[in-house]
mmCIF file of C-alpha atoms in Angstrom:
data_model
loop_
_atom_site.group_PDB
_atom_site.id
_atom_site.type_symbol
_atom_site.label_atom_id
_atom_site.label_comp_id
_atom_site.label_asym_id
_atom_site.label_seq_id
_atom_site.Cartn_x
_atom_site.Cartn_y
_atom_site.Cartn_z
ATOM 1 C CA UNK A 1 131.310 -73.253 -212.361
ATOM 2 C CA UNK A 2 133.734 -75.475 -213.140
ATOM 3 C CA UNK A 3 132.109 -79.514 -212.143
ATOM 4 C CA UNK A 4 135.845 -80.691 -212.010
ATOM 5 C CA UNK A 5 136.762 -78.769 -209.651
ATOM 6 C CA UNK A 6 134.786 -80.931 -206.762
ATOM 7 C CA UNK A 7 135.744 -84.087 -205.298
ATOM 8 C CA UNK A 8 132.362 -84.177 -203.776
ATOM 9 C CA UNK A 9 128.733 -82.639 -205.135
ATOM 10 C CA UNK A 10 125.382 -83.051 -203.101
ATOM 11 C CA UNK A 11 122.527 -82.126 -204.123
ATOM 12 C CA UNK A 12 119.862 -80.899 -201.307
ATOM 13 C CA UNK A 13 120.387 -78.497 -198.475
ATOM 14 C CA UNK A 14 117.411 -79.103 -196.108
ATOM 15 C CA UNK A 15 119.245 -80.850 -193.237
ATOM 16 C CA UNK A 16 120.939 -83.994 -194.703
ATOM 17 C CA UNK A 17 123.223 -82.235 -197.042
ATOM 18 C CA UNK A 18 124.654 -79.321 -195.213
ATOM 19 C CA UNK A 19 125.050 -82.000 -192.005
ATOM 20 C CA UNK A 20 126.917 -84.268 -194.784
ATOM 21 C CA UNK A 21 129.338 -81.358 -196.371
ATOM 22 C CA UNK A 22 130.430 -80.207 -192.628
ATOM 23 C CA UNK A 23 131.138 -83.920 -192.054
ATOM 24 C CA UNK A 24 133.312 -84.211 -195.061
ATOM 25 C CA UNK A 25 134.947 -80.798 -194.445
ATOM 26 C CA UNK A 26 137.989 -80.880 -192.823
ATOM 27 C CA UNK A 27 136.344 -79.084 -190.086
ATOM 28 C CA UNK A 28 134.328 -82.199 -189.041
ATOM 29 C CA UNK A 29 134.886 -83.709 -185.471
ATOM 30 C CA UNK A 30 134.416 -87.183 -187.531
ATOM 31 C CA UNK A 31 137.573 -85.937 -189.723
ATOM 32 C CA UNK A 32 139.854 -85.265 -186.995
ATOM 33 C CA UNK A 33 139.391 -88.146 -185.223
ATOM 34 C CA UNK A 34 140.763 -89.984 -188.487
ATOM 35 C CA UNK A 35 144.407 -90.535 -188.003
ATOM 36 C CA UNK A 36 147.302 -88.003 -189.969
ATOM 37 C CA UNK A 37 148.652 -90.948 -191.761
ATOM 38 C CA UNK A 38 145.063 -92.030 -193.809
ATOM 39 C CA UNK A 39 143.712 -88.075 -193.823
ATOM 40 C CA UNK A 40 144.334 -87.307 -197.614
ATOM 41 C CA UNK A 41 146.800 -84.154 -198.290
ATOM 42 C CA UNK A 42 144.370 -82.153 -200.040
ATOM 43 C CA UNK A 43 141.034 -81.214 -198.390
ATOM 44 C CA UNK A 44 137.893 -82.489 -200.162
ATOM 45 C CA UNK A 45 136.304 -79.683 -202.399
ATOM 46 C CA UNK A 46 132.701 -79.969 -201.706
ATOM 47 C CA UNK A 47 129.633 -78.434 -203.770
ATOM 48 C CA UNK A 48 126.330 -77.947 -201.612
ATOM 49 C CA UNK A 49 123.500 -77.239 -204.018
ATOM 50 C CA UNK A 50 120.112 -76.924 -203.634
ATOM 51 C CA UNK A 51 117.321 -75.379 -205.356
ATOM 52 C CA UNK A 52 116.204 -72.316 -202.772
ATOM 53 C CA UNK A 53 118.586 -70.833 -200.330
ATOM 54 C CA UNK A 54 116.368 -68.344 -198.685
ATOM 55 C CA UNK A 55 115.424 -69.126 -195.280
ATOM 56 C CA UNK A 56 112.202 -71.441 -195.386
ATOM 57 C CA UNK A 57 109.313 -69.716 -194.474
ATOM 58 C CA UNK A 58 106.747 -72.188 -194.112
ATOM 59 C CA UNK A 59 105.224 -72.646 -190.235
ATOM 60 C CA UNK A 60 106.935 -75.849 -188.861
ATOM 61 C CA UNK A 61 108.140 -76.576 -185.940
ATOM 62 C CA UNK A 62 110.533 -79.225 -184.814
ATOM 63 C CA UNK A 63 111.901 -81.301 -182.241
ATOM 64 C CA UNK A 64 115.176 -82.689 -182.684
ATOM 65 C CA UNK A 65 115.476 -85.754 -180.099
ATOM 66 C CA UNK A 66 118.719 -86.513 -177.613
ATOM 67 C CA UNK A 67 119.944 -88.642 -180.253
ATOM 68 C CA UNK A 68 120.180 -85.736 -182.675
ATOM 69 C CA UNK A 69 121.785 -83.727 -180.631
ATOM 70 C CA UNK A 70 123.961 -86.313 -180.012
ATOM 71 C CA UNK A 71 124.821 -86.632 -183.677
ATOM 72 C CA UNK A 72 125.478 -82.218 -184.097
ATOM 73 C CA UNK A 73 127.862 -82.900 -181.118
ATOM 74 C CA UNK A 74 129.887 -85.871 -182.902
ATOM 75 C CA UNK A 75 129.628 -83.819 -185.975
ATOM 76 C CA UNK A 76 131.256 -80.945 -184.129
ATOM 77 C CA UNK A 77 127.902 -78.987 -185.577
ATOM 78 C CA UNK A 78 125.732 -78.611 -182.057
ATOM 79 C CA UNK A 79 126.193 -74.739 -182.920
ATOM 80 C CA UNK A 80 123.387 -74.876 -185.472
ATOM 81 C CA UNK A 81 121.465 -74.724 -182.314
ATOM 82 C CA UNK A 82 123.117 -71.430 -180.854
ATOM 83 C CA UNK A 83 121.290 -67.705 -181.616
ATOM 84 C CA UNK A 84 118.032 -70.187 -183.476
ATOM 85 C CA UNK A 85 115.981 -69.607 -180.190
ATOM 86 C CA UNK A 86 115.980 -73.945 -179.329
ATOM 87 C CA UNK A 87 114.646 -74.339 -175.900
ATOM 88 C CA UNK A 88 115.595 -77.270 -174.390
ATOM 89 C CA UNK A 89 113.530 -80.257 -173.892
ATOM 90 C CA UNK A 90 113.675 -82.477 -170.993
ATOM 91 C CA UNK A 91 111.213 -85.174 -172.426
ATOM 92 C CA UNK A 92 107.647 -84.968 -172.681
ATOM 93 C CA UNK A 93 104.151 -84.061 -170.854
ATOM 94 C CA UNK A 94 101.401 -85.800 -172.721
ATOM 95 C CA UNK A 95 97.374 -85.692 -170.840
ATOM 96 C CA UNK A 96 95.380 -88.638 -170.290
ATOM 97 C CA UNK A 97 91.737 -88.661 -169.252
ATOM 98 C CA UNK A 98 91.525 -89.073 -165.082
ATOM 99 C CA UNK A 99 89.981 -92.688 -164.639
ATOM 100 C CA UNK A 100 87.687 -92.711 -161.759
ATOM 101 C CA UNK A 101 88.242 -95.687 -159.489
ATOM 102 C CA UNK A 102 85.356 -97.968 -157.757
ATOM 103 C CA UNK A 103 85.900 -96.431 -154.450
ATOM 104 C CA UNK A 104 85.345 -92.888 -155.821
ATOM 105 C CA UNK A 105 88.750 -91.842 -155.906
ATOM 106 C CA UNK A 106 90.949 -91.563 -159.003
ATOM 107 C CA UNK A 107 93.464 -94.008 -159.802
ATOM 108 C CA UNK A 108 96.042 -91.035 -161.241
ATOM 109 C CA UNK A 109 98.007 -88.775 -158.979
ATOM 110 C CA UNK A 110 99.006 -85.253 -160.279
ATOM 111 C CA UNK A 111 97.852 -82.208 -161.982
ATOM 112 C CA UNK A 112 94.432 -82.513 -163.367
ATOM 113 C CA UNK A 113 93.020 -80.275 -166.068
ATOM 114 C CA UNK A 114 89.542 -79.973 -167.800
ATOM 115 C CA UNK A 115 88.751 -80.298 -171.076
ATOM 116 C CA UNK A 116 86.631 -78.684 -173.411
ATOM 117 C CA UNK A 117 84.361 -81.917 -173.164
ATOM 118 C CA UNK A 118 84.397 -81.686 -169.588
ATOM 119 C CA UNK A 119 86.653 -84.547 -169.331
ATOM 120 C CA UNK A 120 89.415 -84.193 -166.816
ATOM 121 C CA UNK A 121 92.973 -84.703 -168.088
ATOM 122 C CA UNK A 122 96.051 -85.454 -165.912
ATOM 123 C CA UNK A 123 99.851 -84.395 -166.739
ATOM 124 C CA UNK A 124 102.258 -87.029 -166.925
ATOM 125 C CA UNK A 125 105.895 -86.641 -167.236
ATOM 126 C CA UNK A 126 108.095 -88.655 -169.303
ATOM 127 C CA UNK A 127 111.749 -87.346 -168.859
ATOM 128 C CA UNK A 128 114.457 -88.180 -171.080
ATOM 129 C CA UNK A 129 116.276 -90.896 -169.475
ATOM 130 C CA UNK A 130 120.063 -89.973 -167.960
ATOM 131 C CA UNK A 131 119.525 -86.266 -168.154
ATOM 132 C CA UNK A 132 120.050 -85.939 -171.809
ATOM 133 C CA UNK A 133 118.090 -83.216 -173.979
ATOM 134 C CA UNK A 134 116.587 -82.697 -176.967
ATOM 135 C CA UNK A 135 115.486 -79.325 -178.386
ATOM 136 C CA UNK A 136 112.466 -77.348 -180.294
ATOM 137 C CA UNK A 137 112.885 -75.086 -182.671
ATOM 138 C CA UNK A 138 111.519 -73.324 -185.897
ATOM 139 C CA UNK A 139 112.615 -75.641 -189.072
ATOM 140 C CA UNK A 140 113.710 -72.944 -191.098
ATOM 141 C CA UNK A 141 115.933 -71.068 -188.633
ATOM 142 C CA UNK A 142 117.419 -74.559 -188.029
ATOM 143 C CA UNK A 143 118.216 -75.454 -191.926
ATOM 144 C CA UNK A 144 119.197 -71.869 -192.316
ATOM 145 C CA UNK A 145 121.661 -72.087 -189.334
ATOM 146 C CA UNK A 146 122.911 -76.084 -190.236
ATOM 147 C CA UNK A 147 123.825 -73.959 -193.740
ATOM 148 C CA UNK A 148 125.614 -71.308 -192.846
ATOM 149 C CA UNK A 149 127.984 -74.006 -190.560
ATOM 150 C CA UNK A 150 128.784 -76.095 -194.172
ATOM 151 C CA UNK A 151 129.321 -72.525 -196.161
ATOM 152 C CA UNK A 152 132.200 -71.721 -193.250
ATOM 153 C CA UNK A 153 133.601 -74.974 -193.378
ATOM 154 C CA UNK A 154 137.434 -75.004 -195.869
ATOM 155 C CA UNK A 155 136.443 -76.740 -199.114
ATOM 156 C CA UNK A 156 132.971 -76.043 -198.858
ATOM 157 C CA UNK A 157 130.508 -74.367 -201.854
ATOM 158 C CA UNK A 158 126.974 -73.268 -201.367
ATOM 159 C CA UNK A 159 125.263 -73.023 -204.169
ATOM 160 C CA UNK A 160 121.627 -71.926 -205.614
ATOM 161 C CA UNK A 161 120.843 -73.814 -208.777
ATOM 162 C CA UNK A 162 118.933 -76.804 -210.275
ATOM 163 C CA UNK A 163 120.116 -79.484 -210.922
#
């Protein structure tokens, strides 16, 4: 490996550094919208390296917010999300404990649930507001996926090493 080769190195490939060599990459949403005149002639060689390649295995799940999304979209990188099995999320459902009013009645409306405790537990929705989405997925099919998007990008090296 030649070091002078790249106009850019980054060290890391969890999520931050693949996201950041697509970005430089000519490939980039954020790059095209650059005009001709200030683009440089020459794409920007990029070196992505990070300690482990492999897909990681460890049991984590994840929820990327609407904002994230958001940002794969600007990026031009919402693909990372495609054939990763992300289900969409709407917002969230959390459970609080049914309060019991003085007249006998509860004070909550909707589905109630028990608890192991006994305690009864109501569902409450909390959309995302104007429609937007986040998604869930597993973390490693996601970093795995947000990698192989940099590797395809023109100028861009992935490579397994220490630095």
């Amino acid at each position: 490996m030649n070091p002078s080769k790249y106009d850019v190195i980054i060290v890391g490939a969890g999520v931050a550094g693949p996201a950041m060599a697509y970005a430089l990459s000519s490939s980039s949403n954020l790059r095209k919208a650059i005009p001709e005149s200030s683009q440089r002639k020459k794409p920007l060689q990029i070196l992505l390296v990070d300690s482990k390649l492999r897909k990681p295995e460890r049991i984590v799940g994840e929820l990327l917010q609407p904002g994230g999304v958001l940002a794969l979209r600007r990026l031009g990188l919402e693909r990372a999300l495609d054939n990763i099995d992300a289900v969409r999320a709407k917002g969230y459902c959390v459970m609080r404990p049914k309060v019991p009013s003085s007249l006998g009645k509860s004070q909550n409306e909707g589905t109630f649930e028990k608890g192991s405790s006994g305690t009864q537990f109501e569902q409450v929705h909390i959309p995302y507001p104007d429609g937007n989405e986040g998604r869930s997925f597993h973390h490693g099919e996601f970093v795995s996926s947000l990698r192989a998007c940099a590797a395809s990008a023109p100028g861009v090296t992935l490579l397994e090493a220490s630095v």
